[in-house]
C-alpha cells in the first residue's frame, strides 16, 4: 500500500481521451532528478509537449511578435492567431506583449481547451479567462484552406501574426492532411489571411531545413530560421529547436 501511494504521488494521469488521431493524455509526474512536477502531453505513443522544455515555445511568441514592427494598421493593437494550444506557453507569452489586443488560439482537440478552462495546468492558469483570449476548437489547416479563414470574428484586413506549433516539423507531421500546408500553395493561402506587414512564425523540433526556407522565400519577402538553444536537465547538455520567421 505504501509503495502504491509513492507511485501515485510520482505519477498522475490528469486527463485521458480517445480522439480520431489516437489516445490523447495529460499527465503529471515527479521528475526525480530535479524534484519538480512535470506536465506532459501524449498522443498515442508520441510525446507532444513537456513543461520541462518550454523555452522554444516561449521564444516562438517572443520572436514572432518582435518581428512585427509596430501596432496594427488601425492603431488599435495586434490581432494574433496561435495554431495549437498544447500546454499554453506560446499563448501565455503572446499575452505578455502589451500590443496584443486579441488572441485567437485554434486547437484541434476540444479536450485540450477543457484542460485550460479547468485550470489543470498551474503555470498558465488564467489563460482561458483572459478577456483578450478566444479559444476555438477547430482544424487550423482546414481553416487556412477554407474561404472563411479564421472565422467571422477575424479582422477583414487580416491578422497581424500567426504563431504555429502543431507538427513536430514541416517534414514530421502529426497527420498526413497537414503536409500540404508546408508547400508554396499552402503558404500562399496562409499569407492571404495576414494583414500587410503580418508575420508568420513556426516552431520546429528539427534543425533548420534549407528546402523549407526555400519554400518560405517563394512566398514571403523576409525569411530567417532562428535556432533556439536551451539547457537539457535530463542529459546535462544542450538541446535546440528552430523558429522560422517570415514576413
PDB file of C-alpha atoms in Angstrom:
ATOM      1  CA  UNK A   1       0.000   0.000   0.000  1.00  0.00           C
ATOM      2  CA  UNK A   2       2.806   2.424   0.912  1.00  0.00           C
ATOM      3  CA  UNK A   3       4.581   1.681  -2.391  1.00  0.00           C
ATOM      4  CA  UNK A   4       1.337   2.287  -4.325  1.00  0.00           C
ATOM      5  CA  UNK A   5       0.978   5.669  -2.607  1.00  0.00           C
ATOM      6  CA  UNK A   6       4.542   6.649  -3.535  1.00  0.00           C
ATOM      7  CA  UNK A   7       3.858   5.705  -7.167  1.00  0.00           C
ATOM      8  CA  UNK A   8       0.630   7.724  -7.208  1.00  0.00           C
ATOM      9  CA  UNK A   9       2.486  10.766  -5.914  1.00  0.00           C
ATOM     10  CA  UNK A  10       5.154  10.359  -8.603  1.00  0.00           C
ATOM     11  CA  UNK A  11       2.699   9.932 -11.477  1.00  0.00           C
ATOM     12  CA  UNK A  12      -0.885  11.026 -12.084  1.00  0.00           C
ATOM     13  CA  UNK A  13      -2.936  10.906 -15.276  1.00  0.00           C
ATOM     14  CA  UNK A  14      -4.964  14.110 -15.167  1.00  0.00           C
ATOM     15  CA  UNK A  15      -6.994  13.515 -18.321  1.00  0.00           C
ATOM     16  CA  UNK A  16      -7.361  10.843 -20.996  1.00  0.00           C
ATOM     17  CA  UNK A  17      -9.398  10.953 -24.195  1.00  0.00           C
ATOM     18  CA  UNK A  18      -9.878   8.841 -27.296  1.00  0.00           C
ATOM     19  CA  UNK A  19      -9.562  11.001 -30.436  1.00  0.00           C
ATOM     20  CA  UNK A  20      -9.569  10.359 -34.201  1.00  0.00           C
ATOM     21  CA  UNK A  21      -5.781  10.799 -34.141  1.00  0.00           C
ATOM     22  CA  UNK A  22      -5.196   8.426 -31.223  1.00  0.00           C
ATOM     23  CA  UNK A  23      -5.242   8.420 -27.430  1.00  0.00           C
ATOM     24  CA  UNK A  24      -4.661  11.898 -26.005  1.00  0.00           C
ATOM     25  CA  UNK A  25      -3.485  12.189 -22.413  1.00  0.00           C
ATOM     26  CA  UNK A  26      -2.313  14.817 -19.960  1.00  0.00           C
ATOM     27  CA  UNK A  27      -0.210  13.563 -17.107  1.00  0.00           C
ATOM     28  CA  UNK A  28       1.758  14.948 -14.223  1.00  0.00           C
ATOM     29  CA  UNK A  29       4.819  13.198 -12.906  1.00  0.00           C
ATOM     30  CA  UNK A  30       7.595  13.913 -10.474  1.00  0.00           C
ATOM     31  CA  UNK A  31      10.966  14.223 -12.215  1.00  0.00           C
ATOM     32  CA  UNK A  32      13.233  12.571  -9.620  1.00  0.00           C
ATOM     33  CA  UNK A  33      16.471  14.137 -10.855  1.00  0.00           C
ATOM     34  CA  UNK A  34      15.084  17.657 -10.387  1.00  0.00           C
ATOM     35  CA  UNK A  35      12.375  17.007  -7.783  1.00  0.00           C
ATOM     36  CA  UNK A  36       9.848  19.055  -9.768  1.00  0.00           C
ATOM     37  CA  UNK A  37       6.419  18.267 -11.156  1.00  0.00           C
ATOM     38  CA  UNK A  38       6.375  17.881 -14.940  1.00  0.00           C
ATOM     39  CA  UNK A  39       3.257  18.084 -17.097  1.00  0.00           C
ATOM     40  CA  UNK A  40       3.325  16.112 -20.350  1.00  0.00           C
ATOM     41  CA  UNK A  41       1.001  15.651 -23.313  1.00  0.00           C
ATOM     42  CA  UNK A  42       0.991  12.400 -25.281  1.00  0.00           C
ATOM     43  CA  UNK A  43      -0.836  11.476 -28.481  1.00  0.00           C
ATOM     44  CA  UNK A  44      -0.679   7.735 -28.878  1.00  0.00           C
ATOM     45  CA  UNK A  45       2.956   6.796 -28.312  1.00  0.00           C
ATOM     46  CA  UNK A  46       4.270  10.248 -29.217  1.00  0.00           C
ATOM     47  CA  UNK A  47       5.243  12.869 -26.655  1.00  0.00           C
ATOM     48  CA  UNK A  48       3.922  16.208 -27.900  1.00  0.00           C
ATOM     49  CA  UNK A  49       4.904  18.583 -25.124  1.00  0.00           C
ATOM     50  CA  UNK A  50       6.614  18.692 -21.758  1.00  0.00           C
ATOM     51  CA  UNK A  51       6.748  21.503 -19.229  1.00  0.00           C
ATOM     52  CA  UNK A  52      10.444  20.671 -18.809  1.00  0.00           C
ATOM     53  CA  UNK A  53      11.123  22.078 -22.275  1.00  0.00           C
ATOM     54  CA  UNK A  54       9.244  25.321 -22.899  1.00  0.00           C
ATOM     55  CA  UNK A  55      11.990  27.725 -23.996  1.00  0.00           C
ATOM     56  CA  UNK A  56      11.306  27.322 -27.716  1.00  0.00           C
ATOM     57  CA  UNK A  57       7.515  27.582 -27.234  1.00  0.00           C
ATOM     58  CA  UNK A  58       8.078  30.856 -25.375  1.00  0.00           C
ATOM     59  CA  UNK A  59      10.541  32.092 -27.996  1.00  0.00           C
ATOM     60  CA  UNK A  60       8.070  31.288 -30.765  1.00  0.00           C
ATOM     61  CA  UNK A  61       5.829  34.033 -29.382  1.00  0.00           C
ATOM     62  CA  UNK A  62       8.597  36.441 -28.451  1.00  0.00           C
ATOM     63  CA  UNK A  63      10.466  36.188 -31.744  1.00  0.00           C
ATOM     64  CA  UNK A  64       7.293  36.135 -33.813  1.00  0.00           C
ATOM     65  CA  UNK A  65       5.865  39.273 -32.228  1.00  0.00           C
ATOM     66  CA  UNK A  66       9.245  41.030 -32.143  1.00  0.00           C
ATOM     67  CA  UNK A  67       9.351  40.589 -35.932  1.00  0.00           C
ATOM     68  CA  UNK A  68       6.240  42.776 -36.206  1.00  0.00           C
ATOM     69  CA  UNK A  69       7.443  46.363 -36.280  1.00  0.00           C
ATOM     70  CA  UNK A  70       4.565  48.101 -34.578  1.00  0.00           C
ATOM     71  CA  UNK A  71       0.871  48.360 -33.897  1.00  0.00           C
ATOM     72  CA  UNK A  72      -1.807  47.107 -36.252  1.00  0.00           C
ATOM     73  CA  UNK A  73      -2.611  49.339 -39.196  1.00  0.00           C
ATOM     74  CA  UNK A  74      -5.741  50.599 -37.462  1.00  0.00           C
ATOM     75  CA  UNK A  75      -3.622  51.597 -34.453  1.00  0.00           C
ATOM     76  CA  UNK A  76      -5.761  49.515 -32.132  1.00  0.00           C
ATOM     77  CA  UNK A  77      -3.393  46.718 -31.177  1.00  0.00           C
ATOM     78  CA  UNK A  78      -2.367  43.412 -32.710  1.00  0.00           C
ATOM     79  CA  UNK A  79      -4.626  40.512 -33.629  1.00  0.00           C
ATOM     80  CA  UNK A  80      -2.692  37.275 -33.152  1.00  0.00           C
ATOM     81  CA  UNK A  81      -3.556  33.680 -34.025  1.00  0.00           C
ATOM     82  CA  UNK A  82      -1.835  30.755 -32.311  1.00  0.00           C
ATOM     83  CA  UNK A  83      -2.149  27.387 -34.029  1.00  0.00           C
ATOM     84  CA  UNK A  84      -2.055  24.704 -31.338  1.00  0.00           C
ATOM     85  CA  UNK A  85      -2.831  25.310 -27.663  1.00  0.00           C
ATOM     86  CA  UNK A  86      -1.000  22.409 -26.008  1.00  0.00           C
ATOM     87  CA  UNK A  87       0.365  23.354 -22.597  1.00  0.00           C
ATOM     88  CA  UNK A  88      -0.296  27.021 -23.349  1.00  0.00           C
ATOM     89  CA  UNK A  89       3.175  28.558 -23.088  1.00  0.00           C
ATOM     90  CA  UNK A  90       3.131  30.184 -26.537  1.00  0.00           C
ATOM     91  CA  UNK A  91      -0.315  31.683 -25.954  1.00  0.00           C
ATOM     92  CA  UNK A  92       0.558  32.912 -22.461  1.00  0.00           C
ATOM     93  CA  UNK A  93       3.755  34.559 -23.720  1.00  0.00           C
ATOM     94  CA  UNK A  94       1.880  36.281 -26.542  1.00  0.00           C
ATOM     95  CA  UNK A  95      -0.441  37.850 -23.983  1.00  0.00           C
ATOM     96  CA  UNK A  96       2.581  39.356 -22.219  1.00  0.00           C
ATOM     97  CA  UNK A  97       3.086  41.643 -25.242  1.00  0.00           C
ATOM     98  CA  UNK A  98       1.152  44.815 -24.432  1.00  0.00           C
ATOM     99  CA  UNK A  99       0.406  45.383 -28.138  1.00  0.00           C
ATOM    100  CA  UNK A 100      -1.801  42.279 -28.345  1.00  0.00           C
ATOM    101  CA  UNK A 101      -5.485  43.217 -28.248  1.00  0.00           C
ATOM    102  CA  UNK A 102      -6.911  39.846 -29.224  1.00  0.00           C
ATOM    103  CA  UNK A 103      -5.503  36.328 -29.185  1.00  0.00           C
ATOM    104  CA  UNK A 104      -7.274  33.557 -31.070  1.00  0.00           C
ATOM    105  CA  UNK A 105      -5.987  30.075 -30.264  1.00  0.00           C
ATOM    106  CA  UNK A 106      -7.044  27.326 -32.673  1.00  0.00           C
ATOM    107  CA  UNK A 107      -6.885  23.871 -31.107  1.00  0.00           C
ATOM    108  CA  UNK A 108      -7.946  20.628 -32.802  1.00  0.00           C
ATOM    109  CA  UNK A 109      -8.981  18.894 -29.589  1.00  0.00           C
ATOM    110  CA  UNK A 110     -11.850  20.255 -27.507  1.00  0.00           C
ATOM    111  CA  UNK A 111     -10.402  18.230 -24.631  1.00  0.00           C
ATOM    112  CA  UNK A 112      -7.229  20.368 -24.569  1.00  0.00           C
ATOM    113  CA  UNK A 113      -9.333  23.530 -24.366  1.00  0.00           C
ATOM    114  CA  UNK A 114     -11.177  21.946 -21.451  1.00  0.00           C
ATOM    115  CA  UNK A 115      -7.869  21.349 -19.630  1.00  0.00           C
ATOM    116  CA  UNK A 116      -7.231  25.073 -19.673  1.00  0.00           C
ATOM    117  CA  UNK A 117     -10.785  26.012 -18.770  1.00  0.00           C
ATOM    118  CA  UNK A 118     -10.471  23.684 -15.764  1.00  0.00           C
ATOM    119  CA  UNK A 119      -7.025  25.172 -14.993  1.00  0.00           C
ATOM    120  CA  UNK A 120      -5.302  21.802 -14.806  1.00  0.00           C
ATOM    121  CA  UNK A 121      -2.005  23.479 -15.763  1.00  0.00           C
ATOM    122  CA  UNK A 122      -0.892  25.777 -12.928  1.00  0.00           C
ATOM    123  CA  UNK A 123       1.901  27.511 -14.863  1.00  0.00           C
ATOM    124  CA  UNK A 124      -0.599  29.041 -17.303  1.00  0.00           C
ATOM    125  CA  UNK A 125      -3.617  29.388 -15.025  1.00  0.00           C
ATOM    126  CA  UNK A 126      -5.822  32.263 -16.131  1.00  0.00           C
ATOM    127  CA  UNK A 127      -5.042  31.924 -19.820  1.00  0.00           C
ATOM    128  CA  UNK A 128      -8.559  30.846 -20.777  1.00  0.00           C
ATOM    129  CA  UNK A 129     -10.142  33.539 -18.594  1.00  0.00           C
ATOM    130  CA  UNK A 130      -8.142  36.435 -20.061  1.00  0.00           C
ATOM    131  CA  UNK A 131     -10.662  38.711 -21.833  1.00  0.00           C
ATOM    132  CA  UNK A 132      -8.336  39.018 -24.835  1.00  0.00           C
ATOM    133  CA  UNK A 133      -8.300  35.247 -25.394  1.00  0.00           C
ATOM    134  CA  UNK A 134     -10.612  33.296 -27.683  1.00  0.00           C
ATOM    135  CA  UNK A 135     -10.117  29.511 -27.630  1.00  0.00           C
ATOM    136  CA  UNK A 136     -11.502  27.937 -30.801  1.00  0.00           C
ATOM    137  CA  UNK A 137     -11.881  24.225 -31.365  1.00  0.00           C
ATOM    138  CA  UNK A 138     -11.080  23.511 -34.998  1.00  0.00           C
ATOM    139  CA  UNK A 139      -8.616  22.302 -37.608  1.00  0.00           C
ATOM    140  CA  UNK A 140      -6.072  25.082 -38.162  1.00  0.00           C
ATOM    141  CA  UNK A 141      -5.015  23.676 -41.535  1.00  0.00           C
ATOM    142  CA  UNK A 142      -8.601  23.357 -42.769  1.00  0.00           C
ATOM    143  CA  UNK A 143      -9.220  26.970 -41.738  1.00  0.00           C
ATOM    144  CA  UNK A 144      -6.262  28.116 -43.831  1.00  0.00           C
ATOM    145  CA  UNK A 145      -7.577  26.146 -46.821  1.00  0.00           C
ATOM    146  CA  UNK A 146     -11.149  27.378 -46.409  1.00  0.00           C
ATOM    147  CA  UNK A 147     -12.795  30.548 -47.642  1.00  0.00           C
ATOM    148  CA  UNK A 148     -13.811  31.677 -44.137  1.00  0.00           C
ATOM    149  CA  UNK A 149     -10.231  31.679 -42.841  1.00  0.00           C
ATOM    150  CA  UNK A 150     -10.079  32.143 -39.079  1.00  0.00           C
ATOM    151  CA  UNK A 151     -13.779  32.894 -38.850  1.00  0.00           C
ATOM    152  CA  UNK A 152     -16.164  35.837 -38.879  1.00  0.00           C
ATOM    153  CA  UNK A 153     -14.511  37.459 -35.862  1.00  0.00           C
ATOM    154  CA  UNK A 154     -11.166  37.771 -37.642  1.00  0.00           C
ATOM    155  CA  UNK A 155     -10.477  41.329 -38.855  1.00  0.00           C
ATOM    156  CA  UNK A 156     -11.186  41.979 -42.540  1.00  0.00           C
ATOM    157  CA  UNK A 157      -7.709  43.436 -43.015  1.00  0.00           C
ATOM    158  CA  UNK A 158      -6.190  40.139 -41.836  1.00  0.00           C
ATOM    159  CA  UNK A 159      -4.390  39.131 -38.654  1.00  0.00           C
ATOM    160  CA  UNK A 160      -1.057  40.607 -37.647  1.00  0.00           C
ATOM    161  CA  UNK A 161       0.727  37.404 -36.648  1.00  0.00           C
ATOM    162  CA  UNK A 162       0.264  33.654 -36.890  1.00  0.00           C
ATOM    163  CA  UNK A 163       2.298  31.563 -34.444  1.00  0.00           C
ATOM    164  CA  UNK A 164       2.158  27.868 -35.302  1.00  0.00           C
ATOM    165  CA  UNK A 165       3.156  24.951 -33.069  1.00  0.00           C
ATOM    166  CA  UNK A 166       1.295  21.797 -34.055  1.00  0.00           C
ATOM    167  CA  UNK A 167       3.522  19.402 -36.018  1.00  0.00           C
ATOM    168  CA  UNK A 168       6.977  18.244 -34.971  1.00  0.00           C
ATOM    169  CA  UNK A 169       8.435  19.873 -38.097  1.00  0.00           C
ATOM    170  CA  UNK A 170       7.477  20.565 -41.731  1.00  0.00           C
ATOM    171  CA  UNK A 171       8.724  17.080 -42.572  1.00  0.00           C
ATOM    172  CA  UNK A 172       7.375  15.264 -39.493  1.00  0.00           C
ATOM    173  CA  UNK A 173       3.641  15.978 -39.345  1.00  0.00           C
ATOM    174  CA  UNK A 174       1.142  14.531 -36.903  1.00  0.00           C
ATOM    175  CA  UNK A 175      -1.397  13.790 -39.622  1.00  0.00           C
ATOM    176  CA  UNK A 176      -0.922  13.414 -43.399  1.00  0.00           C
ATOM    177  CA  UNK A 177      -3.586  16.063 -44.031  1.00  0.00           C
ATOM    178  CA  UNK A 178      -1.215  18.697 -42.612  1.00  0.00           C
ATOM    179  CA  UNK A 179       1.560  18.127 -45.136  1.00  0.00           C
ATOM    180  CA  UNK A 180       0.203  20.314 -47.951  1.00  0.00           C
ATOM    181  CA  UNK A 181       0.295  23.383 -45.692  1.00  0.00           C
ATOM    182  CA  UNK A 182       4.108  23.415 -45.859  1.00  0.00           C
ATOM    183  CA  UNK A 183       4.106  23.798 -49.650  1.00  0.00           C
ATOM    184  CA  UNK A 184       4.217  27.048 -51.614  1.00  0.00           C
ATOM    185  CA  UNK A 185       0.497  26.725 -52.315  1.00  0.00           C
ATOM    186  CA  UNK A 186      -0.301  26.208 -48.637  1.00  0.00           C
ATOM    187  CA  UNK A 187       1.766  29.183 -47.519  1.00  0.00           C
ATOM    188  CA  UNK A 188       0.197  31.424 -50.178  1.00  0.00           C
ATOM    189  CA  UNK A 189      -3.173  30.556 -48.655  1.00  0.00           C
ATOM    190  CA  UNK A 190      -1.843  31.484 -45.217  1.00  0.00           C
ATOM    191  CA  UNK A 191      -0.401  34.771 -46.438  1.00  0.00           C
ATOM    192  CA  UNK A 192      -3.801  35.916 -47.696  1.00  0.00           C
ATOM    193  CA  UNK A 193      -5.001  35.757 -44.081  1.00  0.00           C
ATOM    194  CA  UNK A 194      -2.239  38.097 -42.882  1.00  0.00           C
ATOM    195  CA  UNK A 195      -2.562  41.871 -42.711  1.00  0.00           C
ATOM    196  CA  UNK A 196       0.059  43.983 -44.538  1.00  0.00           C
ATOM    197  CA  UNK A 197       3.318  43.578 -42.627  1.00  0.00           C
ATOM    198  CA  UNK A 198       1.975  40.465 -40.922  1.00  0.00           C
ATOM    199  CA  UNK A 199       4.297  37.795 -39.525  1.00  0.00           C
ATOM    200  CA  UNK A 200       4.250  34.000 -39.750  1.00  0.00           C
ATOM    201  CA  UNK A 201       6.317  32.136 -37.131  1.00  0.00           C
ATOM    202  CA  UNK A 202       6.671  28.351 -36.948  1.00  0.00           C
ATOM    203  CA  UNK A 203       8.152  26.088 -34.271  1.00  0.00           C
ATOM    204  CA  UNK A 204      10.079  23.004 -35.392  1.00  0.00           C
ATOM    205  CA  UNK A 205      11.744  20.254 -33.411  1.00  0.00           C
ATOM    206  CA  UNK A 206      14.282  19.724 -36.211  1.00  0.00           C
ATOM    207  CA  UNK A 207      17.314  21.782 -37.289  1.00  0.00           C
ATOM    208  CA  UNK A 208      16.687  24.412 -39.993  1.00  0.00           C
ATOM    209  CA  UNK A 209      15.732  22.815 -43.305  1.00  0.00           C
ATOM    210  CA  UNK A 210      17.079  24.623 -46.372  1.00  0.00           C
ATOM    211  CA  UNK A 211      14.310  23.188 -48.531  1.00  0.00           C
ATOM    212  CA  UNK A 212      11.605  24.682 -46.311  1.00  0.00           C
ATOM    213  CA  UNK A 213      13.407  28.031 -46.107  1.00  0.00           C
ATOM    214  CA  UNK A 214      13.314  27.978 -49.907  1.00  0.00           C
ATOM    215  CA  UNK A 215       9.564  27.386 -49.887  1.00  0.00           C
ATOM    216  CA  UNK A 216       9.096  30.313 -47.485  1.00  0.00           C
ATOM    217  CA  UNK A 217      11.274  32.506 -49.722  1.00  0.00           C
ATOM    218  CA  UNK A 218       8.899  31.924 -52.613  1.00  0.00           C
ATOM    219  CA  UNK A 219       6.020  33.408 -50.631  1.00  0.00           C
ATOM    220  CA  UNK A 220       7.410  35.988 -48.176  1.00  0.00           C
ATOM    221  CA  UNK A 221       9.742  38.958 -48.556  1.00  0.00           C
ATOM    222  CA  UNK A 222      11.853  38.338 -45.462  1.00  0.00           C
ATOM    223  CA  UNK A 223      12.652  34.878 -44.096  1.00  0.00           C
ATOM    224  CA  UNK A 224      15.018  33.517 -41.469  1.00  0.00           C
ATOM    225  CA  UNK A 225      15.438  30.390 -39.370  1.00  0.00           C
ATOM    226  CA  UNK A 226      16.390  31.068 -35.750  1.00  0.00           C
ATOM    227  CA  UNK A 227      17.943  28.238 -33.732  1.00  0.00           C
ATOM    228  CA  UNK A 228      16.824  28.351 -30.095  1.00  0.00           C
ATOM    229  CA  UNK A 229      19.079  26.547 -27.644  1.00  0.00           C
ATOM    230  CA  UNK A 230      18.319  25.584 -24.058  1.00  0.00           C
ATOM    231  CA  UNK A 231      19.746  23.514 -21.245  1.00  0.00           C
ATOM    232  CA  UNK A 232      18.505  19.937 -21.139  1.00  0.00           C
ATOM    233  CA  UNK A 233      18.303  18.895 -17.480  1.00  0.00           C
ATOM    234  CA  UNK A 234      17.830  15.232 -18.404  1.00  0.00           C
ATOM    235  CA  UNK A 235      21.011  14.898 -20.471  1.00  0.00           C
ATOM    236  CA  UNK A 236      23.035  17.573 -18.703  1.00  0.00           C
ATOM    237  CA  UNK A 237      23.784  19.067 -22.110  1.00  0.00           C
ATOM    238  CA  UNK A 238      22.178  21.476 -24.524  1.00  0.00           C
ATOM    239  CA  UNK A 239      19.263  20.930 -26.901  1.00  0.00           C
ATOM    240  CA  UNK A 240      17.831  23.075 -29.653  1.00  0.00           C
ATOM    241  CA  UNK A 241      14.709  23.753 -31.701  1.00  0.00           C
ATOM    242  CA  UNK A 242      14.085  26.032 -34.676  1.00  0.00           C
ATOM    243  CA  UNK A 243      11.761  29.000 -35.070  1.00  0.00           C
ATOM    244  CA  UNK A 244      11.088  30.014 -38.684  1.00  0.00           C
ATOM    245  CA  UNK A 245      10.158  33.680 -39.137  1.00  0.00           C
ATOM    246  CA  UNK A 246       8.609  35.056 -42.336  1.00  0.00           C
ATOM    247  CA  UNK A 247       7.165  38.465 -43.203  1.00  0.00           C
TER     248      UNK A 247
END
